[in-house]
Coordinates of C-alpha atoms in Angstrom, one line a residue:
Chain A
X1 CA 147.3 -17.5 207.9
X2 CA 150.1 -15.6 206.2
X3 CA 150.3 -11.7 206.6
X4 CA 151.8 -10.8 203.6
X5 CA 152.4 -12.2 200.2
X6 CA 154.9 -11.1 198.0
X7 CA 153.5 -11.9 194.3
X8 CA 155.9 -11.4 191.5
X9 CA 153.7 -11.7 188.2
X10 CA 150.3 -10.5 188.5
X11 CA 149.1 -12.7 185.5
X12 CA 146.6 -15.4 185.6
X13 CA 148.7 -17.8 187.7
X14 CA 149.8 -15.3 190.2
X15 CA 146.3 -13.0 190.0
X16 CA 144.5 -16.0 190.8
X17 CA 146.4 -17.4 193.6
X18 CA 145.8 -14.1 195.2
X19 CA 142.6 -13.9 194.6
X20 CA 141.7 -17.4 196.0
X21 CA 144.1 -16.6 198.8
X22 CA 141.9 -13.5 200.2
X23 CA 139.2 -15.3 199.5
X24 CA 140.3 -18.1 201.5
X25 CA 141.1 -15.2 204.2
X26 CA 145.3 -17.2 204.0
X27 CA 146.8 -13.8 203.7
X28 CA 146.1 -10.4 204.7
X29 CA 148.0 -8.3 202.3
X30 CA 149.4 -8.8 198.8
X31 CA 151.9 -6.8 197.7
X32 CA 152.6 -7.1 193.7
X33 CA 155.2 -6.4 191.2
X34 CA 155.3 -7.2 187.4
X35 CA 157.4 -6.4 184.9
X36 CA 155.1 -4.0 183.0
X37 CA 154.2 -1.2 185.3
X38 CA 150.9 -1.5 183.5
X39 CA 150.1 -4.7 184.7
X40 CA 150.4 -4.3 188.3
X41 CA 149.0 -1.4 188.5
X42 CA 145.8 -3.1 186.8
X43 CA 146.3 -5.2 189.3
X44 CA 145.9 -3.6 192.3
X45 CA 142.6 -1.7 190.5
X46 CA 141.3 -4.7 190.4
X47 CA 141.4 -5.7 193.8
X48 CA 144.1 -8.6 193.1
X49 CA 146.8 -7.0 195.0
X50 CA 146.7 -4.3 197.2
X51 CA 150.0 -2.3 196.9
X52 CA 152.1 -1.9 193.9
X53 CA 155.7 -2.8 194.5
X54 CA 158.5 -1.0 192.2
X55 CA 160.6 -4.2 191.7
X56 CA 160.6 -8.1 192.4
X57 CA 163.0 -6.7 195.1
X58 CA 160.7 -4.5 196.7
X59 CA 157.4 -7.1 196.4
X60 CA 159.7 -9.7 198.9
X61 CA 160.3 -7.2 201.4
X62 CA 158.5 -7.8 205.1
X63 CA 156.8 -11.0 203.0
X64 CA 156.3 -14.4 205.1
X65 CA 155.1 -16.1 201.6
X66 CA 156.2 -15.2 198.0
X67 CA 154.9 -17.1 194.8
X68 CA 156.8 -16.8 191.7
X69 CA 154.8 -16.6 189.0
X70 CA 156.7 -15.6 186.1
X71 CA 157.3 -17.7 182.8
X72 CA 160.1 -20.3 183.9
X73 CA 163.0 -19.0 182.3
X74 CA 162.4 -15.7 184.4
X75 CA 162.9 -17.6 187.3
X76 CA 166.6 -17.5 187.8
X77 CA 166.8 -13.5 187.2
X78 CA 163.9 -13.4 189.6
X79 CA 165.8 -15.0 192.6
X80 CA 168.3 -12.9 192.2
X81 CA 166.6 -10.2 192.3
X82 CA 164.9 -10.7 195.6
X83 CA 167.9 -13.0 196.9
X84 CA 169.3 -10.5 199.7
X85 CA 165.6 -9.8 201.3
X86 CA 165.1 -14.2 201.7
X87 CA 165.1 -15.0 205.2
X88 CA 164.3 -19.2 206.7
X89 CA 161.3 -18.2 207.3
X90 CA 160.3 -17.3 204.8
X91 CA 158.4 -19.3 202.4
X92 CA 158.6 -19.3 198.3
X93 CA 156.9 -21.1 195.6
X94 CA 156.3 -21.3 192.2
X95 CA 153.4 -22.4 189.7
X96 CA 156.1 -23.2 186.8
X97 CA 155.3 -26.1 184.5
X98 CA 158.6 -27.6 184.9
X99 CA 160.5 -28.6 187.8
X100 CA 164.1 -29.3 187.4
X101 CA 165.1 -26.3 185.8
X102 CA 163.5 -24.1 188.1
X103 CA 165.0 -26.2 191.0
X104 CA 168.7 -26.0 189.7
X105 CA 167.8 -22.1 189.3
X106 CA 166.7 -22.1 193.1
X107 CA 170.1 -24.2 194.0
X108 CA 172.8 -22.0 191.9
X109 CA 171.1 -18.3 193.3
X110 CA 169.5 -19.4 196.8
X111 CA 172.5 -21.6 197.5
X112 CA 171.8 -21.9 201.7
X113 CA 168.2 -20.5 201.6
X114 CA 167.2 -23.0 198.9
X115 CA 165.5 -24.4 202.1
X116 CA 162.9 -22.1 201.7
X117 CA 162.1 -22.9 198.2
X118 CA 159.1 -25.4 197.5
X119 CA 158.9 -26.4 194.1
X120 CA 154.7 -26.4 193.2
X121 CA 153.3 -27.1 190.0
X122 CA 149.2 -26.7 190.1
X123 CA 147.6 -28.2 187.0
X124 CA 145.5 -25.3 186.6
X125 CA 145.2 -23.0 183.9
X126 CA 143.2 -21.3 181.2
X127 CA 144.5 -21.1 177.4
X128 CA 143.4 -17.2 178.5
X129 CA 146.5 -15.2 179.9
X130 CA 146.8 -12.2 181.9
X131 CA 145.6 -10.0 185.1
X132 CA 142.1 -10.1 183.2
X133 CA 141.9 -13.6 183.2
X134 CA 142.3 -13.7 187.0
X135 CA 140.2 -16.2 188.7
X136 CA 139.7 -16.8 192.6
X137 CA 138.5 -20.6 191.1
X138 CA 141.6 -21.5 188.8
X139 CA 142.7 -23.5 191.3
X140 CA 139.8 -24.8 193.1
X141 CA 139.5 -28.8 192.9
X142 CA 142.8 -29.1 190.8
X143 CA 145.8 -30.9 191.7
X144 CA 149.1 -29.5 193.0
X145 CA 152.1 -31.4 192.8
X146 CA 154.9 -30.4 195.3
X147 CA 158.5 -31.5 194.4
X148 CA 160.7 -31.0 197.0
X149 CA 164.4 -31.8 197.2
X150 CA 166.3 -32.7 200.3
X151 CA 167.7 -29.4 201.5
X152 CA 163.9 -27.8 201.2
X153 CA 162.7 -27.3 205.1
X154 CA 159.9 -30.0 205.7
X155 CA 158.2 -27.4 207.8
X156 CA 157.9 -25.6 204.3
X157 CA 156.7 -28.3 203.0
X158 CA 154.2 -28.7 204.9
X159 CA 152.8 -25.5 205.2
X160 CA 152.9 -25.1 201.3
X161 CA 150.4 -28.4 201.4
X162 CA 148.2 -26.8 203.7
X163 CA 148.2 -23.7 202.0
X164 CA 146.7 -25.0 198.9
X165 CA 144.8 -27.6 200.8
X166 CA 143.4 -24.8 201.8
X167 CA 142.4 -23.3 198.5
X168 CA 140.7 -27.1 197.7
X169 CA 143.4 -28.8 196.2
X170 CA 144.6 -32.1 195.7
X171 CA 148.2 -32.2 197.3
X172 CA 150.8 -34.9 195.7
X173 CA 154.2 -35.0 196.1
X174 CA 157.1 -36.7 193.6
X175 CA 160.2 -36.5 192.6
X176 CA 161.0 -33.5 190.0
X177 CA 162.0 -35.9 187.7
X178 CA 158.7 -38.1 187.3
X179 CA 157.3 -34.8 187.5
X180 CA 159.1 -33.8 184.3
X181 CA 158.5 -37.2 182.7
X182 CA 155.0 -37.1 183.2
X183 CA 153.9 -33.9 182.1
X184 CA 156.3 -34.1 179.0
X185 CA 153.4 -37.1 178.0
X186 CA 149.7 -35.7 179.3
X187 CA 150.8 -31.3 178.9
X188 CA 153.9 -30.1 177.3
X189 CA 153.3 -32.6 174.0
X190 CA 149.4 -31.7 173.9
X191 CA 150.8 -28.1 173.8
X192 CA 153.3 -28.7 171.0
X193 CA 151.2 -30.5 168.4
X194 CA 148.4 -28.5 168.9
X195 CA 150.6 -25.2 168.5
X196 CA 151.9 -27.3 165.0
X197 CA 148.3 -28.3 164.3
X198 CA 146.6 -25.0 163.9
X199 CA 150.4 -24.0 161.5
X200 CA 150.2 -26.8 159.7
X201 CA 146.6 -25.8 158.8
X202 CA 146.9 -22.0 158.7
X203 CA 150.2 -22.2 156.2
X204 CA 148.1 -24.2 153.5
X205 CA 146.1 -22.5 150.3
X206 CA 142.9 -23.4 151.5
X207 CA 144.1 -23.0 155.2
X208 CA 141.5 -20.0 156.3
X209 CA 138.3 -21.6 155.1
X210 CA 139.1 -24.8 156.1
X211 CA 139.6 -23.4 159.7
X212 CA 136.0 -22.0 159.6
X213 CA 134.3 -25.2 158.9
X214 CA 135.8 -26.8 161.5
X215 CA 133.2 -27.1 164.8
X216 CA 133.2 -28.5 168.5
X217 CA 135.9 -31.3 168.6
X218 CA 138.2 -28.9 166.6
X219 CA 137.3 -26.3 169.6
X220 CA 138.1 -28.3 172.1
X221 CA 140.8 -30.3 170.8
X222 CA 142.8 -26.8 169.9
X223 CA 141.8 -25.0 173.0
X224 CA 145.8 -25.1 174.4
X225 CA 146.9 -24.2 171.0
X226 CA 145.7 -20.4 172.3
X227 CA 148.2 -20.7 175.4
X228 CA 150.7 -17.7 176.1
X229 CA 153.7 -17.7 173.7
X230 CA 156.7 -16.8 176.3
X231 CA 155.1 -19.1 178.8
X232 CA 155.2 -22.4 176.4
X233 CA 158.3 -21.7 174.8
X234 CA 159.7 -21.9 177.8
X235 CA 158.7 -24.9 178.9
X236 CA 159.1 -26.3 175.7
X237 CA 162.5 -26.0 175.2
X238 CA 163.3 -26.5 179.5
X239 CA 161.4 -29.7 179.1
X240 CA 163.1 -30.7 175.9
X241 CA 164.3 -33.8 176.7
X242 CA 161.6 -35.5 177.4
X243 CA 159.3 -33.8 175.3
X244 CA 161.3 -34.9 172.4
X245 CA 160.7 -38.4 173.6
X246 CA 157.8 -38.1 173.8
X247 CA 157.0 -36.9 170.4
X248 CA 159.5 -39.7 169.2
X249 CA 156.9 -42.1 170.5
X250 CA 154.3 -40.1 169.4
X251 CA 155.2 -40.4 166.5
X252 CA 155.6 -43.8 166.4
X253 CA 152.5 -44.2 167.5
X254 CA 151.0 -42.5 164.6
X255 CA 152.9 -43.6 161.7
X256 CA 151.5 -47.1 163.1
X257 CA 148.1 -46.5 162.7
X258 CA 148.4 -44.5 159.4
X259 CA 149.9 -48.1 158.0
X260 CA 146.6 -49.4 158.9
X261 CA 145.0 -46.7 157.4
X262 CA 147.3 -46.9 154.2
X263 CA 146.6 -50.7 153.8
X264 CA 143.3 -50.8 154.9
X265 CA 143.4 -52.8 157.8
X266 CA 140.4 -52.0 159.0
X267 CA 140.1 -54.9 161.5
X268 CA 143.2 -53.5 163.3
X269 CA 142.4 -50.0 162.8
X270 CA 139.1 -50.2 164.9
X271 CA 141.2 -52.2 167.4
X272 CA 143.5 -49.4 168.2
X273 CA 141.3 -46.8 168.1
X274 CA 138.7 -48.9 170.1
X275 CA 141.7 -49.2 172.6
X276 CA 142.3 -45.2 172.7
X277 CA 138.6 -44.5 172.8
X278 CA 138.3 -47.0 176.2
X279 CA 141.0 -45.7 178.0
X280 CA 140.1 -42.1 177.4
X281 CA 136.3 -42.8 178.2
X282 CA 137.4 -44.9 181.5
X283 CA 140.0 -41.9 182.3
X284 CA 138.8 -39.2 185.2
X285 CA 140.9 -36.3 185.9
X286 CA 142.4 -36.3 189.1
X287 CA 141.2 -33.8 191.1
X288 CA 138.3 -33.1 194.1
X289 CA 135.7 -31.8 191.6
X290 CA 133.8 -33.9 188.8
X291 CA 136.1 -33.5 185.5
Chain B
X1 CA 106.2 -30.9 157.4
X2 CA 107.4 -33.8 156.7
X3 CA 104.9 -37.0 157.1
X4 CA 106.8 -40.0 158.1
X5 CA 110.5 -39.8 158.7
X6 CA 112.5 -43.4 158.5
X7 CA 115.3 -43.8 160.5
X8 CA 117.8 -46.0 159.9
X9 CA 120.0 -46.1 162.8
X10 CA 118.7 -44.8 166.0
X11 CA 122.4 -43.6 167.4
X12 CA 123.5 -40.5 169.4
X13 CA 123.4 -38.6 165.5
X14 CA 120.4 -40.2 164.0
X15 CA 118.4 -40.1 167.4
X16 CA 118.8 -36.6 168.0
X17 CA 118.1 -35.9 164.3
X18 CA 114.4 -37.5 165.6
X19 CA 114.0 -36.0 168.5
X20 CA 114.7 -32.6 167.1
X21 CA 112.6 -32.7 163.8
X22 CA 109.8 -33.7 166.4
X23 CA 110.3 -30.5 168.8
X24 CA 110.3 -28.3 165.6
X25 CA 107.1 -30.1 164.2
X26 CA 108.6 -30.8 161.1
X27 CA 107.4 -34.5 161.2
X28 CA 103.8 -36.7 162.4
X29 CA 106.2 -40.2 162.8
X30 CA 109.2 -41.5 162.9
X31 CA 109.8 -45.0 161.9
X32 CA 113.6 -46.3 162.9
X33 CA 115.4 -48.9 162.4
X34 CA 118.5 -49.9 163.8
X35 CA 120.8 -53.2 163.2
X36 CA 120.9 -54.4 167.5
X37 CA 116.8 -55.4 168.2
X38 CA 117.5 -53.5 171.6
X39 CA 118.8 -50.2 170.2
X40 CA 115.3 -50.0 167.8
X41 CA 113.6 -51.1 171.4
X42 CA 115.4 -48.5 173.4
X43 CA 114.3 -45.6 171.1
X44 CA 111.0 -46.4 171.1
X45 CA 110.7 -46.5 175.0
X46 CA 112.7 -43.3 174.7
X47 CA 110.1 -41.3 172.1
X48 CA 113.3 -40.9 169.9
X49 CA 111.0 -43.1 167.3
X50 CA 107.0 -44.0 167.3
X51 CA 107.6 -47.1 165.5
X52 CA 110.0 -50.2 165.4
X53 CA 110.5 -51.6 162.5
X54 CA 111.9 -54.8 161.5
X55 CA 114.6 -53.9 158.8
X56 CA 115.6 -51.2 156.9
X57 CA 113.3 -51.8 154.2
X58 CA 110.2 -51.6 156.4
X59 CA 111.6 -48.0 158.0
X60 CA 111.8 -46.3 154.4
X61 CA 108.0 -48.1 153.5
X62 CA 105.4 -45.0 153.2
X63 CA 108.1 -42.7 154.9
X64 CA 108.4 -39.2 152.9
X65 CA 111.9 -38.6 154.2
X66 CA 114.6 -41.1 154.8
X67 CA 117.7 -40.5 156.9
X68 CA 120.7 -42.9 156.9
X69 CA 123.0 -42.4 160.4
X70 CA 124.9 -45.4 159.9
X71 CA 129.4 -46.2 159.9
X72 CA 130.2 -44.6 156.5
X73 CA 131.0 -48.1 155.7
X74 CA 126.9 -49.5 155.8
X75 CA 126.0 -46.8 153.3
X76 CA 125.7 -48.8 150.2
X77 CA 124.5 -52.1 152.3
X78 CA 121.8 -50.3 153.5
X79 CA 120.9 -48.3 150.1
X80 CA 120.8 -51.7 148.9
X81 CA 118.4 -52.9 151.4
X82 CA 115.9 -49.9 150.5
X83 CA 116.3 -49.1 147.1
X84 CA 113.1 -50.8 146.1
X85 CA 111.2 -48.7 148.0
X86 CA 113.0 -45.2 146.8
X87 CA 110.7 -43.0 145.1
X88 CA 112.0 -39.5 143.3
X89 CA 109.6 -37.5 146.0
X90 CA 110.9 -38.7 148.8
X91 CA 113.7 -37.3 150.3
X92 CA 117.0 -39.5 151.2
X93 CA 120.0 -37.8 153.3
X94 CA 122.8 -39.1 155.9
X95 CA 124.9 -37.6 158.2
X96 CA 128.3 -38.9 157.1
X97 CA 131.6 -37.1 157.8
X98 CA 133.2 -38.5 154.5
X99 CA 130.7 -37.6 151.2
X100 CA 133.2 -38.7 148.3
X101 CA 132.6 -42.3 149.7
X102 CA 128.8 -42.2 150.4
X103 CA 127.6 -40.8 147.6
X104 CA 130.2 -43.0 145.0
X105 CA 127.8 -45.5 147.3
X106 CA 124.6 -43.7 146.4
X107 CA 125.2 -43.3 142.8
X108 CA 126.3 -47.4 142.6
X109 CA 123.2 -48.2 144.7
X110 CA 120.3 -45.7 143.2
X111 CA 121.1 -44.9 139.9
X112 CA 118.3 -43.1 138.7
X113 CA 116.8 -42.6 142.1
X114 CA 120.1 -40.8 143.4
X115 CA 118.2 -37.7 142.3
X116 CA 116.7 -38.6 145.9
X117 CA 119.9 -38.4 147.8
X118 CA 121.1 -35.1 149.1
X119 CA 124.0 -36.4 151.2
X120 CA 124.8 -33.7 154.2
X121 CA 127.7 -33.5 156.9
X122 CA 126.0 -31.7 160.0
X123 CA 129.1 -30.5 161.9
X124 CA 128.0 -31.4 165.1
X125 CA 128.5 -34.8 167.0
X126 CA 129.9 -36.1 170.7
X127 CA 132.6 -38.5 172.1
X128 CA 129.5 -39.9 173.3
X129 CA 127.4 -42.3 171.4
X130 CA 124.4 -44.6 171.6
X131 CA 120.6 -43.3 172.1
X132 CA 121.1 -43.0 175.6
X133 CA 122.8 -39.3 174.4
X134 CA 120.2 -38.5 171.7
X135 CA 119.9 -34.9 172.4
X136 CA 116.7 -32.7 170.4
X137 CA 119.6 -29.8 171.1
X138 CA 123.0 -31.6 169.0
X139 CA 122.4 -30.0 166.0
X140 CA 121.2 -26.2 167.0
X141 CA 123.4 -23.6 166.1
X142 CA 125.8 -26.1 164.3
X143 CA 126.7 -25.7 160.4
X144 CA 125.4 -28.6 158.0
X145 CA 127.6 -29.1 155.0
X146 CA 125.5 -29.9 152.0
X147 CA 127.3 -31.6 148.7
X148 CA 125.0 -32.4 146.1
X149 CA 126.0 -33.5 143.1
X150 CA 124.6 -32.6 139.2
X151 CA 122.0 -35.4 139.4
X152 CA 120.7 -34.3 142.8
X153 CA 117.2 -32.8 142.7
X154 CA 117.2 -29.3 142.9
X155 CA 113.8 -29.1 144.9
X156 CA 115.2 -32.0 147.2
X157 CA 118.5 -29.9 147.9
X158 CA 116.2 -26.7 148.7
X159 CA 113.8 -29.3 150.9
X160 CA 117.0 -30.2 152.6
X161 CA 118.6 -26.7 153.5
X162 CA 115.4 -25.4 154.7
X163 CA 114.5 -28.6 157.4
X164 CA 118.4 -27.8 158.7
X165 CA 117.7 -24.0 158.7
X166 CA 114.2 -25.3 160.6
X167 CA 116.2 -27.0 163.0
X168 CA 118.3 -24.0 163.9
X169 CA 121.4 -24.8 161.6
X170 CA 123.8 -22.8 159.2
X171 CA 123.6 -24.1 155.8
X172 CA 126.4 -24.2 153.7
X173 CA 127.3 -25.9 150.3
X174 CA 130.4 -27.1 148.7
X175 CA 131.5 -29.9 146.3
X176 CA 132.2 -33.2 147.9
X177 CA 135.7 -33.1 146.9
X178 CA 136.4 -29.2 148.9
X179 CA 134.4 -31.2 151.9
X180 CA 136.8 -33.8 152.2
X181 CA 139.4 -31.9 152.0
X182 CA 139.2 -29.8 154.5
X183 CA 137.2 -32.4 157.1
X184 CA 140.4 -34.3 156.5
X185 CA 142.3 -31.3 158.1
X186 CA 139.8 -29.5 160.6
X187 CA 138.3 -33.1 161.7
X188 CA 139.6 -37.0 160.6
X189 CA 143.1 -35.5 161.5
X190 CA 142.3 -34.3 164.9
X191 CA 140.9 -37.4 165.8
X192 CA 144.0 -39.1 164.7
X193 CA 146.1 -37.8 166.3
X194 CA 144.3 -38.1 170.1
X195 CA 143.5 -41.7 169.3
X196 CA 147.5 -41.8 168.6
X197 CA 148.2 -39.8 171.8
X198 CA 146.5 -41.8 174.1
X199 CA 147.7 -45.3 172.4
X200 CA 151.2 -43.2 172.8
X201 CA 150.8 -42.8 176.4
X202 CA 149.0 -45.4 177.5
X203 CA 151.9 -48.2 176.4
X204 CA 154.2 -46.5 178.3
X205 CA 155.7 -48.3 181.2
X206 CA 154.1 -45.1 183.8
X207 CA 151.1 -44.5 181.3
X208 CA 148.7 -45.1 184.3
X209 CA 150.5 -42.9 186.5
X210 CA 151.2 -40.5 183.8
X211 CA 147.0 -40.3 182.9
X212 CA 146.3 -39.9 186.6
X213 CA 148.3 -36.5 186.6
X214 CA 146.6 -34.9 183.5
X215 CA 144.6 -31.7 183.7
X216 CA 142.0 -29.5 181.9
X217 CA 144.2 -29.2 179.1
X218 CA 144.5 -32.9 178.2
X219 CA 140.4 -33.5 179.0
X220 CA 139.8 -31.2 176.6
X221 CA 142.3 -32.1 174.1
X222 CA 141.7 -35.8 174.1
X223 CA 137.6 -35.7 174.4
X224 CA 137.4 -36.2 171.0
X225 CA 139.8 -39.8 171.4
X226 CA 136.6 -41.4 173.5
X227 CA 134.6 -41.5 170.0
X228 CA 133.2 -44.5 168.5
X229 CA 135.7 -47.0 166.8
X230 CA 133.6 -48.0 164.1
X231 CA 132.0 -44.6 163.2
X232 CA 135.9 -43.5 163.3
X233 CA 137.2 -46.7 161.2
X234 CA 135.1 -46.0 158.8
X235 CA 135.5 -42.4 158.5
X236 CA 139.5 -42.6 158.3
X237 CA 139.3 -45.5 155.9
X238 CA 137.0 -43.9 153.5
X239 CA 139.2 -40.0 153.3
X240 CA 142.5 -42.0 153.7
X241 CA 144.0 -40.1 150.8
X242 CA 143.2 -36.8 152.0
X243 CA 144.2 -37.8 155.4
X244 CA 147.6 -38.8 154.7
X245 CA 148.1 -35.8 152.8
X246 CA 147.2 -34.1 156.2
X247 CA 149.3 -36.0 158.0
X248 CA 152.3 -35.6 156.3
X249 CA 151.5 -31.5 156.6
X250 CA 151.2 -31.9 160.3
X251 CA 154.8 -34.6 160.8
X252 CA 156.9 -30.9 158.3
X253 CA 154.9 -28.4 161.2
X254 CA 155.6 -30.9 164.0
X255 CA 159.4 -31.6 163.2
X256 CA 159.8 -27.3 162.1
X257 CA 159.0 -26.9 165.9
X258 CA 160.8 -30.1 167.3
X259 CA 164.3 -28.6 165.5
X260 CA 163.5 -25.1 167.4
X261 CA 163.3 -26.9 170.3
X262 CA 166.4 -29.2 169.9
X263 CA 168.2 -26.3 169.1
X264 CA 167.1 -23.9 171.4
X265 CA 166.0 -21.7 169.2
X266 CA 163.9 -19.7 171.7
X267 CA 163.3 -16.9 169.1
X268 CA 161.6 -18.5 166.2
X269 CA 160.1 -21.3 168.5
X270 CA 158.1 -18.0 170.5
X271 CA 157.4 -17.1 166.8
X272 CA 155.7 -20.5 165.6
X273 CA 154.1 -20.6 169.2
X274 CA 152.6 -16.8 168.4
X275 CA 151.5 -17.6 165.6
X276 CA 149.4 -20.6 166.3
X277 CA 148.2 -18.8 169.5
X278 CA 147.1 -15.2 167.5
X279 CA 145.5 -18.0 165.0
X280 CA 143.4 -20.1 167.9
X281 CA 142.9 -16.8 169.8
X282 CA 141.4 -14.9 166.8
X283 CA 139.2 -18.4 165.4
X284 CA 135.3 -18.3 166.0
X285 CA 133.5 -21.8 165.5
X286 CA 130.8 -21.4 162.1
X287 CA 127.9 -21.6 163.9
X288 CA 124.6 -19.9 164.9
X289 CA 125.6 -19.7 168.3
X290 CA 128.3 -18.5 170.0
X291 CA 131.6 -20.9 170.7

């Protein structure tokens, strides 16, 4: 049980982790800052915080727990902000999509209280953004992958993977460096082509009528493609390395099977796609709730 | 009201279309057909059909309406197995998401008696197939595509329309051409590119581990990969031309956006990124029912 959480961003990520915190009676008090006035003060009508901070600064203050939840290249300006109020004790997370940049952020402004820092991605989300959009189940059931580095306090550790144990998640731990490997394949490319998809089909002639004949499998498969603009470019371009691998075997991967296509190979067409069509119907998100 | 509807193939699309002209009471009996003995079998036990029969020929004997939900690619084998009992009252439509292809099929296969065939696209479907997922509920609400050509029956067109509308559907019409056009975009692309995805990812030295990480955003994205193979084959054989046109759209959006990245463009990356998200946001499926 914490007694107070210091939430900086009061958007979907951070709304919802304070809703499912209450709800979870973790925390007794959340104090909230964002960087429109507007927002937290929404906020806090809403019932998601329940005192409006005047600055990231302030939020920190007489916290035992503080979850960043600001877009990832916000983090380091964050940190500083609140640097001179971070005691051991205390304990600070974020929900960013990408780990080694927000972990040499935490090293370069924390420096000796980068102990306190536990790197947390939860693969949660909704293509909806914003203190609206708040939801005390975003997290429920989902996985949460922790990526600690050998100066963060284990004790931190540990109580971070209780913590959203405790809000039904799935707790695994890695390196930040698989972490950014692997969500470069199954998230941050997903994100890209569908953002390139719905331009590549909006910037032709027929581009608006097309777009209202398509139906469910366009709907689902462009979902992401609605996802907060300062949030994915972000992670886009902190993730770029591998990201632009990935798209580099993406791409291989369909110029392969458009030379079937283009030569008519249908024998080995319906072998690959037979191949994607197994693996996806044999795959099961990982999490403690039916996908 | 129809009298006797033959089915030929008793699959997740031509299944439903049974069970839901039945729950409207637009037919007395359907007679199906399907090539595998135990899928004909299994829709009979079902009540997706009231009568086996032994070929194709036998499902269209004394049936007033015909309806052919078969891989693109068994169109004209399967107009060839019927034609001799094609008369110019009875109506003859399929369910193919390519028309170009099916009715250059028809026109071979019928010649006088394509007057018969109204060929139709209802935009509707699952990565699910079989009759085990026939479902009297696939089709409400969706949009049906309609492209008849100059030889096609007026009265059969209007006979057409108004059995969708009975079943709950929008009805549109276009020219086959404008249909395969933008199905190559809004559809056979989409599909592409997740069978791509996964093929990408799963040949990866850590593809298992990467799959096992992936969230809501990638189950929703990739649903669509899980779909048939040959249904799929067929469909990106038969619009290749349209689809590589497609293609070579979505490689110029995807490389615009990869260059952002690489360069760090952060401005004009949040740009593209807004304006495929304002796009998404703003879309609203065709249908009779909400999204």
């Amino acid at each position: 049980m914490f007694e107070q959480l210091g939430l900086i961003g009061c958007g979907l990520m951070g709304g919802s982790f304070a809703l499912a915190m209450k709800r979870a009676g973790l925390v007794k008090r959340v104090v909230g800052y964002s960087k429109s006035p507007s927002t937290t003060e929404r906020a806090r009508q809403m019932g998601v915080i329940d005192v409006e901070a005047p600055s990231a600064l302030l939020a920190v203050s007489g916290a035992d727990i503080v979850l960043l939840a600001v877009p990832v290249s916000a983090t380091e300006a964050t940190l500083k902000a609140i640097k001179h109020l971070v005691t051991p004790d205390m304990l600070i997370m974020d929900v960013g999509s990408t780990k080694r940049d927000v972990i040499d952020a935490a090293r370069r402004v924390l420096r000796d209280h980068v102990t306190s820092f536990v790197p947390c991605h939860p693969i949660a989300g909704s293509e909806a953004s914003g203190v609206e959009h708040a939801d005390a189940d975003l997290y429920y059931g989902r996985q949460v992958i922790l990526t600690p580095i050998d100066k963060t306090s284990t004790n931190h550790v540990q109580s971070a993977a209780s913590l959203w144990e405790g809000l039904g998640c799935k707790v695994l731990r890695m390196t930040p460096e698989a972490h950014d490997s692997a969500f470069a394949a199954v998230s941050h490319l997903p994100h890209l082509i569908a953002f390139a998809l719905i331009n590549s089909i909006s910037g032709q002639q027929n581009g608006k009528d097309f777009l209202q004949l398509a139906g469910p499998g366009f709907r689902d498969f462009t979902r992401i493609a609605a996802s907060d603009p300062k949030v994915w470019r972000d992670i886009l371009v902190a993730n770029r390395h591998e990201l632009l691998d990935q798209t580099k075997l993406f791409r291989q991967s369909l110029h392969a099977m458009e030379q079937l296509i283009e030569h008519g190979d249908t024998d080995a067409l319906e072998q690959a796609i037979a191949h994607a069509s197994d693996t996806r119907a044999n795959w099961r998100m990982g999490s403690k709730k039916p996908a």
